[in-house]
Short mmCIF file of the C-alpha atoms (twelve columns), coordinates in Angstrom:
data_MODEL
# 
_entry.id   MODEL 
# 
loop_
_atom_site.group_PDB 
_atom_site.id 
_atom_site.type_symbol 
_atom_site.label_atom_id 
_atom_site.label_alt_id 
_atom_site.label_comp_id 
_atom_site.label_asym_id 
_atom_site.label_seq_id 
_atom_site.Cartn_x 
_atom_site.Cartn_y 
_atom_site.Cartn_z 
_atom_site.pdbx_PDB_model_num 
ATOM 1   C CA . MET A 1   119.587 -139.271 -221.800 1 
ATOM 2   C CA . THR A 2   119.237 -138.744 -218.048 1 
ATOM 3   C CA . THR A 3   117.216 -135.786 -216.890 1 
ATOM 4   C CA . ILE A 4   118.164 -133.874 -213.808 1 
ATOM 5   C CA . PRO A 5   115.243 -132.768 -211.662 1 
ATOM 6   C CA . THR A 6   114.915 -129.006 -211.488 1 
ATOM 7   C CA . SER A 7   113.053 -128.903 -208.189 1 
ATOM 8   C CA . PRO A 8   115.162 -129.378 -205.081 1 
ATOM 9   C CA . GLN A 9   114.511 -132.520 -203.069 1 
ATOM 10  C CA . PRO A 10  114.310 -132.338 -199.275 1 
ATOM 11  C CA . ASN A 11  117.657 -133.362 -197.846 1 
ATOM 12  C CA . LEU A 12  118.271 -136.880 -196.564 1 
ATOM 13  C CA . LEU A 13  118.014 -135.997 -192.872 1 
ATOM 14  C CA . ILE A 14  114.606 -134.376 -193.315 1 
ATOM 15  C CA . ARG A 15  113.456 -137.324 -195.414 1 
ATOM 16  C CA . LEU A 16  114.626 -139.806 -192.775 1 
ATOM 17  C CA . LEU A 17  112.903 -137.891 -189.992 1 
ATOM 18  C CA . LEU A 18  109.607 -137.002 -191.631 1 
ATOM 19  C CA . GLN A 19  108.777 -139.123 -194.688 1 
ATOM 20  C CA . PRO A 20  106.255 -141.728 -193.595 1 
ATOM 21  C CA . VAL A 21  105.855 -145.189 -194.971 1 
ATOM 22  C CA . THR A 22  102.187 -144.970 -195.863 1 
ATOM 23  C CA . THR A 23  99.347  -146.978 -197.184 1 
ATOM 24  C CA . GLU A 24  96.115  -145.520 -198.467 1 
ATOM 25  C CA . ASP A 25  94.065  -148.035 -196.479 1 
ATOM 26  C CA . PHE A 26  92.072  -145.813 -194.099 1 
ATOM 27  C CA . GLY A 27  91.555  -148.615 -191.557 1 
ATOM 28  C CA . VAL A 28  95.269  -149.313 -191.356 1 
ATOM 29  C CA . GLN A 29  95.974  -145.606 -190.870 1 
ATOM 30  C CA . ILE A 30  93.431  -145.413 -188.028 1 
ATOM 31  C CA . LEU A 31  95.044  -148.468 -186.396 1 
ATOM 32  C CA . TRP A 32  98.460  -146.827 -186.850 1 
ATOM 33  C CA . LEU A 33  97.157  -143.710 -185.059 1 
ATOM 34  C CA . VAL A 34  95.615  -145.769 -182.243 1 
ATOM 35  C CA . MET A 35  98.916  -147.626 -181.755 1 
ATOM 36  C CA . ARG A 36  100.853 -144.353 -181.658 1 
ATOM 37  C CA . VAL A 37  98.478  -142.774 -179.139 1 
ATOM 38  C CA . GLY A 38  98.336  -145.929 -177.025 1 
ATOM 39  C CA . ALA A 39  102.085 -146.588 -176.938 1 
ATOM 40  C CA . GLY A 40  102.748 -142.924 -176.221 1 
ATOM 41  C CA . GLY A 41  99.945  -142.346 -173.748 1 
ATOM 42  C CA . LEU A 42  100.823 -145.288 -171.569 1 
ATOM 43  C CA . MET A 43  104.514 -144.374 -171.572 1 
ATOM 44  C CA . ILE A 44  103.809 -140.910 -170.151 1 
ATOM 45  C CA . HIS A 45  102.638 -142.629 -166.960 1 
ATOM 46  C CA . ASN A 46  105.973 -144.479 -166.655 1 
ATOM 47  C CA . GLY A 47  107.924 -141.252 -167.005 1 
ATOM 48  C CA . LEU A 48  105.779 -139.449 -164.437 1 
ATOM 49  C CA . ASP A 49  106.296 -142.339 -162.000 1 
ATOM 50  C CA . LYS A 50  110.053 -141.934 -162.375 1 
ATOM 51  C CA . LEU A 51  109.823 -138.174 -161.792 1 
ATOM 52  C CA . ALA A 52  107.753 -138.767 -158.639 1 
ATOM 53  C CA . ASP A 53  110.698 -140.652 -157.066 1 
ATOM 54  C CA . ILE A 54  113.749 -139.768 -159.124 1 
ATOM 55  C CA . GLN A 55  116.232 -140.699 -156.383 1 
ATOM 56  C CA . GLY A 56  114.589 -144.083 -155.854 1 
ATOM 57  C CA . PHE A 57  114.694 -144.809 -159.581 1 
ATOM 58  C CA . ALA A 58  118.316 -143.636 -159.763 1 
ATOM 59  C CA . ASP A 59  119.357 -145.845 -156.832 1 
ATOM 60  C CA . ASN A 60  117.260 -148.939 -157.556 1 
ATOM 61  C CA . VAL A 61  117.468 -149.082 -161.340 1 
ATOM 62  C CA . VAL A 62  120.113 -146.851 -162.914 1 
ATOM 63  C CA . ALA A 63  122.853 -147.497 -160.345 1 
ATOM 64  C CA . TYR A 64  121.891 -151.182 -160.185 1 
ATOM 65  C CA . ILE A 65  122.581 -151.711 -163.880 1 
ATOM 66  C CA . GLY A 66  125.886 -149.895 -163.546 1 
ATOM 67  C CA . LEU A 67  125.369 -146.636 -165.406 1 
ATOM 68  C CA . PRO A 68  127.393 -143.670 -164.154 1 
ATOM 69  C CA . TYR A 69  125.648 -140.516 -162.884 1 
ATOM 70  C CA . PRO A 70  122.454 -142.318 -161.863 1 
ATOM 71  C CA . VAL A 71  120.403 -139.202 -161.097 1 
ATOM 72  C CA . PHE A 72  121.309 -137.622 -164.450 1 
ATOM 73  C CA . PHE A 73  120.350 -140.761 -166.380 1 
ATOM 74  C CA . ALA A 74  117.185 -141.153 -164.298 1 
ATOM 75  C CA . TYR A 75  116.097 -137.670 -165.381 1 
ATOM 76  C CA . CYS A 76  117.067 -138.470 -168.995 1 
ATOM 77  C CA . ALA A 77  114.897 -141.597 -168.950 1 
ATOM 78  C CA . ALA A 78  111.963 -139.871 -167.241 1 
ATOM 79  C CA . TYR A 79  111.907 -136.857 -169.549 1 
ATOM 80  C CA . THR A 80  112.414 -139.039 -172.613 1 
ATOM 81  C CA . GLU A 81  109.391 -141.063 -171.556 1 
ATOM 82  C CA . VAL A 82  107.237 -137.980 -170.934 1 
ATOM 83  C CA . ILE A 83  108.304 -135.573 -173.685 1 
ATOM 84  C CA . GLY A 84  109.174 -138.240 -176.248 1 
ATOM 85  C CA . ALA A 85  105.834 -139.950 -175.692 1 
ATOM 86  C CA . ILE A 86  103.905 -136.679 -176.087 1 
ATOM 87  C CA . LEU A 87  105.719 -135.975 -179.362 1 
ATOM 88  C CA . LEU A 88  105.081 -139.565 -180.476 1 
ATOM 89  C CA . ILE A 89  101.358 -139.105 -179.835 1 
ATOM 90  C CA . LEU A 90  101.401 -135.923 -181.918 1 
ATOM 91  C CA . GLY A 91  103.437 -137.623 -184.619 1 
ATOM 92  C CA . LEU A 92  106.153 -134.973 -184.426 1 
ATOM 93  C CA . LEU A 93  109.717 -136.159 -185.087 1 
ATOM 94  C CA . THR A 94  108.301 -139.621 -184.617 1 
ATOM 95  C CA . ARG A 95  111.339 -141.626 -185.695 1 
ATOM 96  C CA . LEU A 96  113.682 -139.655 -183.440 1 
ATOM 97  C CA . ASN A 97  111.378 -140.018 -180.438 1 
ATOM 98  C CA . ALA A 98  110.726 -143.682 -181.196 1 
ATOM 99  C CA . ALA A 99  114.499 -144.264 -181.234 1 
ATOM 100 C CA . ALA A 100 114.912 -142.535 -177.869 1 
ATOM 101 C CA . LEU A 101 111.996 -144.467 -176.368 1 
ATOM 102 C CA . LEU A 102 113.343 -147.709 -177.831 1 
ATOM 103 C CA . VAL A 103 116.661 -147.095 -176.048 1 
ATOM 104 C CA . THR A 104 114.849 -146.609 -172.724 1 
ATOM 105 C CA . MET A 105 113.016 -149.889 -173.300 1 
ATOM 106 C CA . LEU A 106 116.228 -151.729 -174.179 1 
ATOM 107 C CA . VAL A 107 117.706 -150.483 -170.898 1 
ATOM 108 C CA . ALA A 108 114.531 -151.636 -169.105 1 
ATOM 109 C CA . ILE A 109 114.828 -155.061 -170.737 1 
ATOM 110 C CA . PHE A 110 118.469 -155.269 -169.611 1 
ATOM 111 C CA . PHE A 111 117.449 -154.272 -166.068 1 
ATOM 112 C CA . HIS A 112 114.753 -156.971 -165.943 1 
ATOM 113 C CA . ILE A 113 117.085 -159.647 -167.298 1 
ATOM 114 C CA . LYS A 114 119.814 -158.669 -164.828 1 
ATOM 115 C CA . GLY A 115 117.388 -158.676 -161.895 1 
ATOM 116 C CA . ASN A 116 115.070 -161.568 -162.752 1 
ATOM 117 C CA . GLY A 117 116.698 -163.580 -165.505 1 
ATOM 118 C CA . LEU A 118 114.424 -164.560 -168.352 1 
ATOM 119 C CA . LYS A 119 111.146 -164.543 -166.394 1 
ATOM 120 C CA . ILE A 120 108.498 -163.441 -168.845 1 
ATOM 121 C CA . THR A 121 106.370 -161.276 -166.557 1 
ATOM 122 C CA . PRO A 122 108.872 -158.440 -165.962 1 
ATOM 123 C CA . LEU A 123 110.152 -158.561 -169.543 1 
ATOM 124 C CA . GLU A 124 106.763 -158.590 -171.188 1 
ATOM 125 C CA . THR A 125 105.766 -154.931 -170.939 1 
ATOM 126 C CA . ALA A 126 109.168 -153.466 -171.800 1 
ATOM 127 C CA . THR A 127 109.472 -155.827 -174.764 1 
ATOM 128 C CA . LEU A 128 106.018 -154.949 -176.099 1 
ATOM 129 C CA . TYR A 129 106.828 -151.234 -175.841 1 
ATOM 130 C CA . ALA A 130 110.157 -151.859 -177.595 1 
ATOM 131 C CA . VAL A 131 108.369 -153.601 -180.472 1 
ATOM 132 C CA . PHE A 132 105.959 -150.669 -180.869 1 
ATOM 133 C CA . TYR A 133 108.801 -148.133 -180.858 1 
ATOM 134 C CA . LEU A 134 110.769 -150.220 -183.333 1 
ATOM 135 C CA . PHE A 135 107.724 -150.173 -185.615 1 
ATOM 136 C CA . PHE A 136 107.523 -146.369 -185.476 1 
ATOM 137 C CA . LEU A 137 111.272 -146.032 -185.921 1 
ATOM 138 C CA . ALA A 138 111.070 -148.074 -189.124 1 
ATOM 139 C CA . ASN A 139 107.786 -146.741 -190.520 1 
ATOM 140 C CA . GLY A 140 107.309 -143.245 -189.175 1 
ATOM 141 C CA . ALA A 141 104.112 -141.772 -187.801 1 
ATOM 142 C CA . GLY A 142 101.561 -142.747 -190.430 1 
ATOM 143 C CA . LYS A 143 99.110  -140.541 -192.294 1 
ATOM 144 C CA . PHE A 144 97.505  -138.753 -189.328 1 
ATOM 145 C CA . ALA A 145 100.570 -137.035 -187.900 1 
ATOM 146 C CA . ILE A 146 102.352 -133.715 -187.846 1 
ATOM 147 C CA . ASP A 147 105.376 -135.352 -189.536 1 
ATOM 148 C CA . THR A 148 103.232 -136.306 -192.539 1 
ATOM 149 C CA . TRP A 149 101.730 -132.818 -192.749 1 
ATOM 150 C CA . LEU A 150 105.229 -131.285 -192.607 1 
ATOM 151 C CA . TRP A 151 106.472 -133.737 -195.222 1 
ATOM 152 C CA . GLN A 152 103.596 -132.794 -197.544 1 
ATOM 153 C CA . LYS A 153 104.282 -129.068 -197.012 1 
ATOM 154 C CA . LEU A 154 107.997 -129.544 -197.741 1 
ATOM 155 C CA . GLY A 155 107.163 -131.604 -200.817 1 
ATOM 156 C CA . SER A 156 104.782 -128.977 -202.193 1 
ATOM 157 C CA . LYS A 157 107.364 -126.232 -201.620 1 
ATOM 158 C CA . SER A 158 110.091 -128.176 -203.396 1 
ATOM 159 C CA . SER A 159 107.857 -128.789 -206.417 1 
ATOM 160 C CA . SER A 160 106.814 -125.152 -206.831 1 
# 
């Protein structure tokens, strides 16, 4: 006979956004945190650089790759890189922010390929960032994150 759980489970969207893939290995969790802070902290600088010369970025990058409304998309990229990176560092809505940051890196990779072909030097940084953001998109924030704390709070509420 199948038993039906009496406690409500967090809905799928909340689970997808917050539930981390975790390991109890403390060293791995520290490394996970360091990667999140590093990949987020360095990205803030890129976003601030874009904001410092938004028109230049819009003209030389966004318009060059053929996106419409270059200034609008330049602001989207810059604020994604600043705000998304801050939230990634905090581990808040990590998968959502990692997805947004991954998109900005895929656009950067496209820009570098269009402008320089397959030369490794320009592609290297954007590709490394993309790999980090793909990791966080797939695995979440890790143990030391606001997402994990929220997930634990939601889990304890649903079981009481």
